[in-house]
Coordinates of C-alpha atoms and ligand atoms in Angstrom, one line a residue:
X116 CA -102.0 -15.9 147.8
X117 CA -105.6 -14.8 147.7
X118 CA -105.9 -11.2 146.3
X119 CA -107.9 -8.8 148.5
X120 CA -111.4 -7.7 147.6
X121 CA -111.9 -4.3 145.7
X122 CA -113.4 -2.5 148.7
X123 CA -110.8 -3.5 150.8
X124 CA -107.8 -3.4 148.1
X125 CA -104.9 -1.2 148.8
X126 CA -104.7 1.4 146.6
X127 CA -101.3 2.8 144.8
X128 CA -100.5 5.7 142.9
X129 CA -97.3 5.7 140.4
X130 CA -96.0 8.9 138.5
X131 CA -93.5 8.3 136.0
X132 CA -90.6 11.5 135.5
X133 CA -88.5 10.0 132.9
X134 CA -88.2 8.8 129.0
X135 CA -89.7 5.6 127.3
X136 CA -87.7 3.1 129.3
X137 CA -88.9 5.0 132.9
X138 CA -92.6 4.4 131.9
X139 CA -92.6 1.0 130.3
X140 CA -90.7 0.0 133.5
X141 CA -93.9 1.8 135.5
X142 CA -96.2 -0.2 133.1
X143 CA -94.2 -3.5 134.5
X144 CA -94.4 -2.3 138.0
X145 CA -98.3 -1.4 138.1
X146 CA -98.7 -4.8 136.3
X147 CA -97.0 -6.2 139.3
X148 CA -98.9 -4.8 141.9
X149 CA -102.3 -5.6 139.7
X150 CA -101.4 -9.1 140.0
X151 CA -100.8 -9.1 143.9
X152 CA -104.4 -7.3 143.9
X153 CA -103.5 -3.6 144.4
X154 CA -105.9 -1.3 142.9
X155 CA -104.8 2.4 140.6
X156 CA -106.6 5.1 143.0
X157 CA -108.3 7.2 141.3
X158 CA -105.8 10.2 142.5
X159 CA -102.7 10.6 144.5
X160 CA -104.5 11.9 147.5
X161 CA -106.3 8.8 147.5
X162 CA -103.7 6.4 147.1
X163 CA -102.3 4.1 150.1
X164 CA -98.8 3.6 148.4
X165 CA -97.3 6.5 146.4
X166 CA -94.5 5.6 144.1
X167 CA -92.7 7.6 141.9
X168 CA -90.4 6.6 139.1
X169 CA -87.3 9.3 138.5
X170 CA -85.1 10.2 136.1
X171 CA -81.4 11.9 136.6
X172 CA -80.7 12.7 133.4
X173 CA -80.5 16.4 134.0
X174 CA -80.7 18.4 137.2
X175 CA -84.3 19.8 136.7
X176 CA -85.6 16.5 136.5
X177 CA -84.3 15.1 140.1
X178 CA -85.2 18.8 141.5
X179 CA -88.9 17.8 140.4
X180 CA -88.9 14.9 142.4
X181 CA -87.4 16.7 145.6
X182 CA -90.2 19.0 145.4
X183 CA -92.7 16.4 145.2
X184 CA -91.2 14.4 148.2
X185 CA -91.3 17.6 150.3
X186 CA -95.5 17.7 149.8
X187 CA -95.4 14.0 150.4
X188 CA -93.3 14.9 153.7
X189 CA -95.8 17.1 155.1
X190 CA -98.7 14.3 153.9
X191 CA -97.2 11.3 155.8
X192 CA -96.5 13.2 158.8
X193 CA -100.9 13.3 159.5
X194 CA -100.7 9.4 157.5
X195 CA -97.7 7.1 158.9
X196 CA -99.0 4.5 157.0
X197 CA -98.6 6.2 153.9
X198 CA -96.1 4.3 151.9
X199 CA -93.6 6.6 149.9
X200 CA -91.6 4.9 147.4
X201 CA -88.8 6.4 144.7
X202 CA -87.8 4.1 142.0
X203 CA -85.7 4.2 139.3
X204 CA -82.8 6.0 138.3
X205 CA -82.6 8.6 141.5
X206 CA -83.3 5.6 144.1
X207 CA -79.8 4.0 142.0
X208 CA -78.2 7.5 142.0
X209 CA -78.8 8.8 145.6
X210 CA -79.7 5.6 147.4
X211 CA -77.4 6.4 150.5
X212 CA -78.4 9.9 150.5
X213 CA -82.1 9.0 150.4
X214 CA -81.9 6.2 153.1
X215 CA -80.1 8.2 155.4
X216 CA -81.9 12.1 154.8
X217 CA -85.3 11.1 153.9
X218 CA -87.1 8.9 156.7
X219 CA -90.2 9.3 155.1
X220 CA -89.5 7.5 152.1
X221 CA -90.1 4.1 152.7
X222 CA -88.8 2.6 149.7
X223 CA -86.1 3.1 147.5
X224 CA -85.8 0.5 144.2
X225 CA -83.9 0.6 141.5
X226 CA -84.2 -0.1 137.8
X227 CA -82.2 -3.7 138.8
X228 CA -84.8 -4.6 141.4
X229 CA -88.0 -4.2 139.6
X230 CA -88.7 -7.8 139.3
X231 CA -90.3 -8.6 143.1
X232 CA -91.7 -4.7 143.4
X233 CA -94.9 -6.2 144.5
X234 CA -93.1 -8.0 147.6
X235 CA -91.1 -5.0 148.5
X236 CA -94.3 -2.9 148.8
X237 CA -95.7 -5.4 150.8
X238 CA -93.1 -5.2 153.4
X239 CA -92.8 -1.7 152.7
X240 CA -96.6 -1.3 154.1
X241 CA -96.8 -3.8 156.7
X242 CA -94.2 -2.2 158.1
X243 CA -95.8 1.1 158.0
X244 CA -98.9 -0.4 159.5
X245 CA -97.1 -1.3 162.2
X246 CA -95.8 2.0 162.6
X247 CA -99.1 3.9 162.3
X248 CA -100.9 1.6 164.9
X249 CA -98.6 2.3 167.1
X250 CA -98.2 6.1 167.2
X251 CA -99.9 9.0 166.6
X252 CA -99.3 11.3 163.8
X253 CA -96.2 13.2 164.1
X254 CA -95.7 16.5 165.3
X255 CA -92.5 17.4 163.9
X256 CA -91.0 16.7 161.1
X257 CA -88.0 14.7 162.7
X258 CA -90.5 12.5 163.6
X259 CA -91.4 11.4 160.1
X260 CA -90.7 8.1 160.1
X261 CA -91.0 5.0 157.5
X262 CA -90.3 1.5 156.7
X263 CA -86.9 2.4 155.3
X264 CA -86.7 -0.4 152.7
X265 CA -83.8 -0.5 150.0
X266 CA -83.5 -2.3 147.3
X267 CA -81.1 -1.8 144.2
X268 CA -78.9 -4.0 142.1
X269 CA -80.8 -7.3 142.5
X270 CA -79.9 -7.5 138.5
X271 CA -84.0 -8.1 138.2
X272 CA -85.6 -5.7 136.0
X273 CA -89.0 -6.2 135.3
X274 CA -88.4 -7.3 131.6
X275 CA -90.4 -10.4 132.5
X276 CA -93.1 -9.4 133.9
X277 CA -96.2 -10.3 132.6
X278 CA -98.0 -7.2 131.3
X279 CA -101.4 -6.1 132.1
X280 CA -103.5 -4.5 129.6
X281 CA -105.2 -2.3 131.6
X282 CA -102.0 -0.3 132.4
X283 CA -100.8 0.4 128.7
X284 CA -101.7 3.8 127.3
X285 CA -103.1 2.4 124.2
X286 CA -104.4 -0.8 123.6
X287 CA -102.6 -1.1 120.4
X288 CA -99.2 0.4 121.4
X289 CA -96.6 -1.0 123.2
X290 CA -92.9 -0.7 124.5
X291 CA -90.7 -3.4 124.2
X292 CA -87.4 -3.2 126.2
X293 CA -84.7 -5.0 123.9
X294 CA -81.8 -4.1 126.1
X295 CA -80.9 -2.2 129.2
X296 CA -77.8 0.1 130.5
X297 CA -75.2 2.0 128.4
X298 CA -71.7 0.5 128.1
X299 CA -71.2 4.2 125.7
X300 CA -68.7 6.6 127.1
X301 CA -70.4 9.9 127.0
X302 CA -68.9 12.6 129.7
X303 CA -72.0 14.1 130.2
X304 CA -74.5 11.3 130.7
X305 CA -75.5 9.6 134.1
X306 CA -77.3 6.9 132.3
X307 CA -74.7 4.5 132.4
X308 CA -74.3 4.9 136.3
X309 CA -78.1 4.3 136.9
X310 CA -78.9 1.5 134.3
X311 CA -75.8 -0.4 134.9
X312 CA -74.5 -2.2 131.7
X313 CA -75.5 -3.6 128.4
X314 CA -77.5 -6.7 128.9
X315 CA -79.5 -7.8 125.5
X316 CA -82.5 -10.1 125.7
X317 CA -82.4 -13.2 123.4
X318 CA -84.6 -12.6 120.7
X319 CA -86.5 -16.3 121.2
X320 CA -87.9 -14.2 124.3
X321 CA -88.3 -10.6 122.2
X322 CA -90.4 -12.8 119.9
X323 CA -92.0 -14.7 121.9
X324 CA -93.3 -11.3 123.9
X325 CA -94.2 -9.5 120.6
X326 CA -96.5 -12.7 119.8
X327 CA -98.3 -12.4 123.1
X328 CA -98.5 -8.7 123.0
X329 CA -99.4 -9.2 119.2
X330 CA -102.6 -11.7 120.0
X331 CA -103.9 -9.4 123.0
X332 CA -104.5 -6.4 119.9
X333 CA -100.9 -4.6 120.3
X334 CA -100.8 -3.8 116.3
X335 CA -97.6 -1.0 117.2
X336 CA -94.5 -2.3 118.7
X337 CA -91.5 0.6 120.0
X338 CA -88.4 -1.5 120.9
X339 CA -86.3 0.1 123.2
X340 CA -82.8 0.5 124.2
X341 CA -80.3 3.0 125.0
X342 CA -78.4 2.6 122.4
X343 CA -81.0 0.1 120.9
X344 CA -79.2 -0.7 117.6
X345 CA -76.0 -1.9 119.6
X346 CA -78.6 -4.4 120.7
X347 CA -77.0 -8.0 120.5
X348 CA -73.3 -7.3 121.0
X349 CA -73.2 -8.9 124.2
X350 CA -75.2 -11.8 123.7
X351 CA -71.5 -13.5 122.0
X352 CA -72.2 -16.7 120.2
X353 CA -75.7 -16.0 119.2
X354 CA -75.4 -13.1 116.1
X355 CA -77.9 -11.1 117.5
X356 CA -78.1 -8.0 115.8
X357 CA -81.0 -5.0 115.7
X358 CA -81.2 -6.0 111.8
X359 CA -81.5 -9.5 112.4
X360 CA -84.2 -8.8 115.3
X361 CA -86.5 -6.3 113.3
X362 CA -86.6 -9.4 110.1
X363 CA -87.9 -11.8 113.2
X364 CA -90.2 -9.5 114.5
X365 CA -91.5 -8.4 110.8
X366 CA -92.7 -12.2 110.8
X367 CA -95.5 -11.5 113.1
X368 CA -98.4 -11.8 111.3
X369 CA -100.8 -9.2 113.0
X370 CA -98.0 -6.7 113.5
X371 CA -98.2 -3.7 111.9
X372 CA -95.5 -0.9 113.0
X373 CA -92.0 -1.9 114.5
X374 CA -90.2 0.7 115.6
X375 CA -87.3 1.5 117.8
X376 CA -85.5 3.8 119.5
X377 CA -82.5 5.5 120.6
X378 CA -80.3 4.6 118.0
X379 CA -76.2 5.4 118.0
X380 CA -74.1 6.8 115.1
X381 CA -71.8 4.6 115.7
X382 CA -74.1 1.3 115.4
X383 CA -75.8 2.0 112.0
X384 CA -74.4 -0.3 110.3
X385 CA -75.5 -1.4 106.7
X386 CA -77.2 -4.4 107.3
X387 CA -79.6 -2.1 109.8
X388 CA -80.1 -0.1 106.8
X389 CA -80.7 -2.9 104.9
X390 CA -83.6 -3.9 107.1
X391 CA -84.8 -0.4 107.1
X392 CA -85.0 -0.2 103.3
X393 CA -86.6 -3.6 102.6
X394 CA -89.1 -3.8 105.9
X395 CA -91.9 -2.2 105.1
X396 CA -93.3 -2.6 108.4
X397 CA -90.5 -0.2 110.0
X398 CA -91.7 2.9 111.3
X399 CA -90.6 5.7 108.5
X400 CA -88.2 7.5 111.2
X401 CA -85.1 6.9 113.2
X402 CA -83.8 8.6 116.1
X403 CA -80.3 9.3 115.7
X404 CA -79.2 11.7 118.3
X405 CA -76.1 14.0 117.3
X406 CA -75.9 15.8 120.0
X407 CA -73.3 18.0 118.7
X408 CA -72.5 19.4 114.9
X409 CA -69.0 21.1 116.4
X410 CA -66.5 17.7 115.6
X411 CA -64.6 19.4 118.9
X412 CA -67.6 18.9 121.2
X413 CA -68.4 15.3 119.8
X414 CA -64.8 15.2 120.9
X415 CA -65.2 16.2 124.1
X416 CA -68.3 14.7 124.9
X417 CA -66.0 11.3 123.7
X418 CA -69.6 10.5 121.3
X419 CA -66.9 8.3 119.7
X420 CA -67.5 9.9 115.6
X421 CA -67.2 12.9 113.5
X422 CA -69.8 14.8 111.8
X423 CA -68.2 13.7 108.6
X424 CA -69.0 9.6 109.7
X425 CA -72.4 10.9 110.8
X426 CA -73.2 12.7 107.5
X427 CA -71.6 9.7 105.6
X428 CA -73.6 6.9 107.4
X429 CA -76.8 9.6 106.5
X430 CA -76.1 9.3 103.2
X431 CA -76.1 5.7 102.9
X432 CA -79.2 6.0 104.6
X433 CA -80.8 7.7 102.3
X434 CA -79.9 6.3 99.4
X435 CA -81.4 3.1 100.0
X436 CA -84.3 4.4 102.1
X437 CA -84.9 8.0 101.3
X438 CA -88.5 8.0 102.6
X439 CA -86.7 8.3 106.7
X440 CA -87.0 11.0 108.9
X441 CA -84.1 11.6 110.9
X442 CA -84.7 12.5 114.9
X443 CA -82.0 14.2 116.9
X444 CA -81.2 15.4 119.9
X445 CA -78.8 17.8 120.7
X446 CA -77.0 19.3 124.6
X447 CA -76.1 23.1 123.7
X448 CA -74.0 24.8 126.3
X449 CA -71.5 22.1 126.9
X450 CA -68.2 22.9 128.9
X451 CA -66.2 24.7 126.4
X452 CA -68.8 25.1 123.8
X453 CA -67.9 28.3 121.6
X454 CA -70.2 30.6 119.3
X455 CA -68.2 29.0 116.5
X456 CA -69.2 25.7 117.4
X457 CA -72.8 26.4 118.1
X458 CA -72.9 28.0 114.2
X459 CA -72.0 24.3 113.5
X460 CA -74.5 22.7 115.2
X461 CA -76.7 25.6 113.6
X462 CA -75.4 24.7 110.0
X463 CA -75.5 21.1 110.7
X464 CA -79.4 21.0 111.7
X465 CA -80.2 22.7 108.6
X466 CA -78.1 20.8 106.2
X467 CA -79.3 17.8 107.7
X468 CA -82.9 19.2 108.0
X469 CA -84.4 17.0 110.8
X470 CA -87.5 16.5 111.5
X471 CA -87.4 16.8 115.1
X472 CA -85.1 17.7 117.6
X473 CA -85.3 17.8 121.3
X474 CA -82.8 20.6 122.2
X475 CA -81.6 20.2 125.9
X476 CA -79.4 23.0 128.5
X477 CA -76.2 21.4 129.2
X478 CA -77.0 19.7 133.2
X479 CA -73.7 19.0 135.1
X480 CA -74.5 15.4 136.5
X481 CA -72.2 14.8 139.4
X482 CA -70.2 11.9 139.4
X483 CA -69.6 12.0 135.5
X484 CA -66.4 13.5 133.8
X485 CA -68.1 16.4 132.4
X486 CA -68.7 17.4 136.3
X487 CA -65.6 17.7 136.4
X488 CA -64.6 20.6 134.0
X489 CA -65.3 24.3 134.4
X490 CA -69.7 24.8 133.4
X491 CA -68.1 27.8 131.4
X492 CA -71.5 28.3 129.6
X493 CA -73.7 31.2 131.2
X494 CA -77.3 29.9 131.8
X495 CA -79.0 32.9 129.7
X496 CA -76.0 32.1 126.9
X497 CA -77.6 28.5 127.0
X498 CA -81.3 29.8 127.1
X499 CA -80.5 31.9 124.0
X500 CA -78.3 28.6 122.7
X501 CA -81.7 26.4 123.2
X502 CA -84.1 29.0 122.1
X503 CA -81.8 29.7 118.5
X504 CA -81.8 25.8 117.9
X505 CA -85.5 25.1 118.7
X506 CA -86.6 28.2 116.6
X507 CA -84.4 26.5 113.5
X508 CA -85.9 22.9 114.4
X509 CA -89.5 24.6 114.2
X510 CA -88.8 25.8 111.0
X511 CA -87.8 22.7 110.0
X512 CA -90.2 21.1 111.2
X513 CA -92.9 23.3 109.7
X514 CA -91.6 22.8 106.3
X515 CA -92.0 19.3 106.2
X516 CA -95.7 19.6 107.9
X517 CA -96.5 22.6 105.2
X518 CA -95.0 20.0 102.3
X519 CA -98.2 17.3 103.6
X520 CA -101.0 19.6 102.7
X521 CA -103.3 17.7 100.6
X522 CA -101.4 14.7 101.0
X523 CA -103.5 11.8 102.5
X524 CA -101.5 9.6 105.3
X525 CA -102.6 6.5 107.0
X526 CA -103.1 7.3 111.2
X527 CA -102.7 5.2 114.2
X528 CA -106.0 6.5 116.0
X529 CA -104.5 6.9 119.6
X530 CA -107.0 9.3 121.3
X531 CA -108.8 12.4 122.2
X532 CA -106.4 15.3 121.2
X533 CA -106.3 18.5 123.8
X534 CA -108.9 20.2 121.1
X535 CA -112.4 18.9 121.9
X536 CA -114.1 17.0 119.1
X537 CA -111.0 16.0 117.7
X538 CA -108.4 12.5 117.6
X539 CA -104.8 12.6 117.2
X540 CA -102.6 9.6 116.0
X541 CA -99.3 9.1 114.4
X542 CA -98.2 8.3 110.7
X543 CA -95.4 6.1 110.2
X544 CA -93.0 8.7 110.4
X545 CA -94.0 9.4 113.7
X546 CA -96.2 12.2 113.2
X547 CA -99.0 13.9 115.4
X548 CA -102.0 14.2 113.3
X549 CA -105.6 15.7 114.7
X550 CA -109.1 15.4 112.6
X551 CA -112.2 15.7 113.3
X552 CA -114.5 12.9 114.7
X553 CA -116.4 11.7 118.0
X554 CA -116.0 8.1 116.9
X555 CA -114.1 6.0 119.3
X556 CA -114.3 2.5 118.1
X557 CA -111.3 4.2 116.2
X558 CA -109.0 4.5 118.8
X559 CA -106.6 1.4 117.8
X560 CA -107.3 1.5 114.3
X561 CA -105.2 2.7 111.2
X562 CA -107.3 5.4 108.9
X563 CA -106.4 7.7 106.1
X564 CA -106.4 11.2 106.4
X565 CA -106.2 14.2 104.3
X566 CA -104.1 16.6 105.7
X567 CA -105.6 19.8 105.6
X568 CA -103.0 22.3 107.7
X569 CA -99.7 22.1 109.0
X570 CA -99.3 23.3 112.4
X571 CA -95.6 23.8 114.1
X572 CA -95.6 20.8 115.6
X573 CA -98.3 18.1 114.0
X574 CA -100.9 18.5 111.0
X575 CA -104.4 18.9 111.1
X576 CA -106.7 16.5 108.4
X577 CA -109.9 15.2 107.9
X578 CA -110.2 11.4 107.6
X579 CA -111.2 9.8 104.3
X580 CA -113.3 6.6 104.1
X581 CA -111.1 3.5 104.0
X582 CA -112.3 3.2 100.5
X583 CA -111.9 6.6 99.4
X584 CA -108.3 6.3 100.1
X585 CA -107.8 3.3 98.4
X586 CA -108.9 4.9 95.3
X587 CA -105.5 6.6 94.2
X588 CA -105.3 9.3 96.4
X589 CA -103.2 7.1 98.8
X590 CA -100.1 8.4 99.6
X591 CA -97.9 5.2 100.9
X592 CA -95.0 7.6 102.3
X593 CA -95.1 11.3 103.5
X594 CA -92.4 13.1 101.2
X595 CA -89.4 12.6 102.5
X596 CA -88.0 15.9 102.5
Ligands
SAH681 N1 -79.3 6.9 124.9 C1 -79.8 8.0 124.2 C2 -80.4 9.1 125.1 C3 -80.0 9.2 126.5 S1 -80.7 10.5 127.5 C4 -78.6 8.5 123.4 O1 -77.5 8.2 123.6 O2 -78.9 9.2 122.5 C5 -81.6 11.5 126.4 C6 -80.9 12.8 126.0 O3 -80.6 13.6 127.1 C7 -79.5 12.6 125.3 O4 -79.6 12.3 124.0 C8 -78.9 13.9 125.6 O5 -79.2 14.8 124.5 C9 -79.6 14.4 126.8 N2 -78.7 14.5 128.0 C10 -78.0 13.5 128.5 N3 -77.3 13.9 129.6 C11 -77.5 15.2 129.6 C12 -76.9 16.3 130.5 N4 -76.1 16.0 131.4 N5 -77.3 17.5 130.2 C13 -78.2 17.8 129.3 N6 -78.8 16.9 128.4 C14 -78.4 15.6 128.6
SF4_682 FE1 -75.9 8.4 127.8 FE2 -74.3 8.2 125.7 FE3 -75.4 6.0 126.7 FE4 -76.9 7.7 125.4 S1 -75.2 6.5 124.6 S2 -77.4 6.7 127.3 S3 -76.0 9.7 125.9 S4 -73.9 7.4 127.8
F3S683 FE1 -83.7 9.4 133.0 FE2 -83.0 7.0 133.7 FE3 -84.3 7.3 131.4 S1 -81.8 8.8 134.0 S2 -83.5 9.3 130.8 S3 -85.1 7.7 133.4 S4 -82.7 5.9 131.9

């Protein structure tokens, strides 16, 4: 296969709606492409193939998507050989509806089918061509018609695809997927349905891909998973375990950071802490999502614990490494969800005193149990719900950006921050901080900063000299609490 000059190139254009797992998954698809010689355009309008990677998780992220694919709709019916693609989680979800009510979507590709992308495309748009030579833009609507391509569980993700630099945000970041699906039981969650079930990667291969992504200046490695630290459970035989994966990956010599996320209650085991508390490359935070402090809506969401195990496993937590952060998310407004059990969650947030919590309105996903019971919830009670629990999480959050002041922490360098003049990078315990300088043979690097003023969401600092910092005023972990 001889890849086609620049000038002549097609050129593709990828949008990525969902969490950490949608947009490595977009990094592996663009990688793809790049290796069968398609070019980024430099902007949608410009762009041969549009693709699209979705997310179902909750009802205002699919209705993005159908607005986006109604523009694109009115786009392809003046270009027929516009390719429209939409992968991911709505192409598993609503293939049949999408194949069958959307002719100008040309392809539709799961998570599962990731692995020949670039050769779907390319039938994708030789198809198109076809179509586009022989007719003339359409005049109605009905006539908007595509290649019509579907493909979904192929059980090829792209987990071995060969990444390209190019397409990683940061050249010393990267996502590593340790696992994909959900084999959990949540009522209210569609994951499960679009990611299909647990399947753990050996951690020979996890290795062996942090090496390579190690030696070509990755310094910051995210592992990912659903339920990331039930990673290894299906892989009998082997005792594969997150614990046992974070001391092989600690090995690499030029790593840095390890982090991972989403982690379980129910799989925090000791030996995970264990790991936690001894590793001291281990990012300083874990995401632990609650979801719920009422034990009646863990219940009914069937999260599988109690807030008592959840507070317990906490503890032991912190008693062997009390320099973590804990991350949560939490669903207010579930079916059945009283004031009473909102005051938990409430209490529960405080007592716990995260340091971040994404708060989301309860989204009835069709096809899952939750669907199935009475949305008894009032959308301005949930509003009011959200707005109560992110004001507390602010708060929260503020306290522990407030306790910093004058502290110095060391800083991934990732970028330009939204204020000009200014980076922003992350501590170890994950969190934003912006200081001033123009520099940007810094971007990848770790520095020390003095932080200066705590903002609601991330600090504000001035950077030290690397040898300033090392003179005492080093501060190896931001307070805990
Ligand atoms: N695997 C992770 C996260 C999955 S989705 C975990 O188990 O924690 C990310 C978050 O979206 C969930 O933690 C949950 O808080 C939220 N979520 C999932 N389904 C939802 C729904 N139907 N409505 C509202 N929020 C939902
Ligand atoms: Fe969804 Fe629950 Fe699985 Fe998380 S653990 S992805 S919330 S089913
Ligand atoms: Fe969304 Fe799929 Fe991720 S539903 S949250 S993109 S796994």
């Amino acid at each position: 296969m001889t890849a086609p000059t620049v000038e002549t190139a097609p050129k593709y254009h990828l949008t990525s709606y969902g969490c950490q797992m949608n947009k490595l998954d977009s990094e592996l698809v663009e990688s793809k492409l790049r290796q069968r010689g398609y070019v980024a355009a430099a902007c949608e309008a410009d762009a041969d193939v549009v693709l699209i990677n979705t997310c179902s998780v909750r009802q205002h992220a699919e209705d993005r998507v159908w607005s986006k694919l109604g523009k694109l709709r009115v786009r392809k019916r003046s270009e027929p050989g516009l390719v429209v693609g939409v992968l991911g989680c709505m192409a598993q979800e609503h293939k049949r509806y999408l194949v069958a009510r959307m002719p100008h979507v040309d392809l539709v590709v799961g998570p599962s089918a990731f692995g020949d992308i670039d050769q779907t495309v390319e039938i994708a748009r030789s198809k198109n061509l076809q179509i586009a030579a022989e007719r003339e833009p359409a005049r109605t609507r009905h006539e908007v018609r595509g290649a019509g391509v579907l493909s979904v569980d192929q059980g090829m993700s792209g987990d071995t695809i060969v990444r390209d630099v190019r397409v990683r945000p940061h050249r010393s970041q990267a996502f590593v997927s340790v696992m994909r699906g959900c084999n959990m039981p949540c009522t209210y969650c569609i994951v499960p349905t679009t990611r299909g079930d647990e399947v753990s990667r050996p951690i020979a291969d996890l290795v062996e891909e942090t090496q390579r992504l190690c030696a070509d200046g990755v310094t910051e490695i995210t592992l990912l998973g659903q339920t990331v630290n039930a990673y290894g459970r299906d892989l009998t035989g082997q005792n594969a375990t997150l614990a046992r994966l974070l001391r092989a990956l600690h090995e690499v010599p030029s790593l840095r950071r390890l982090a991972f996320i989403t982690s379980h209650p129910n799989f925090l085991s000791p030996d995970l802490i264990d790991a936690m508390a001894e590793l001291p490359k281990v990012a300083r935070y874990l995401h632990l999502p609650a979801q719920s402090g009422s034990n009646a809506v863990l219940k009914a969401m069937r999260r599988g614990y109690t807030i008592e195990r959840y507070e317990a496993r906490i503890e032991q937590l912190r008693n062997k490494a009390p320099d973590i952060e804990l991350h949560s998310d939490f669903i207010v407004g579930y079916p059945g969800e009283s004031e009473a059990d909102f005051a938990a969650t409430v209490a529960f947030v405080q007592r716990i005193g995260f340091a971040q919590s994404y708060v989301f309105k309860y989204s009835p996903r069709p096809g899952t149990l939750a669907a199935e019971l009475h949305d008894d919830v009032a959308e301005p009670e949930k509003e009011r719900r959200n707005a109560v629990l992110l004001e507390v999480q602010e708060e929260l959050t503020g306290a522990k950006n407030r306790a910093l002041v004058g502290k110095v922490v060391e800083v991934l360098v990732e970028g330009d921050s939204k204020v000009d003049g200014r980076f922003s990078g992350r501590t170890a315990h994950h969190r934003l901080v912006h200081f001033a300088t123009t520099d940007r043979e810094l971007i990848g690097q770790y520095v020390p900063v003095r932080v200066t003023q705590a903002l609601a969401h991330s600090c504000v600092g001035e950077m030290l000299r690397h040898d300033a910092a090392q003179e005492g005023a080093h501060d190896p972990a931001e307070a805990a609490t």
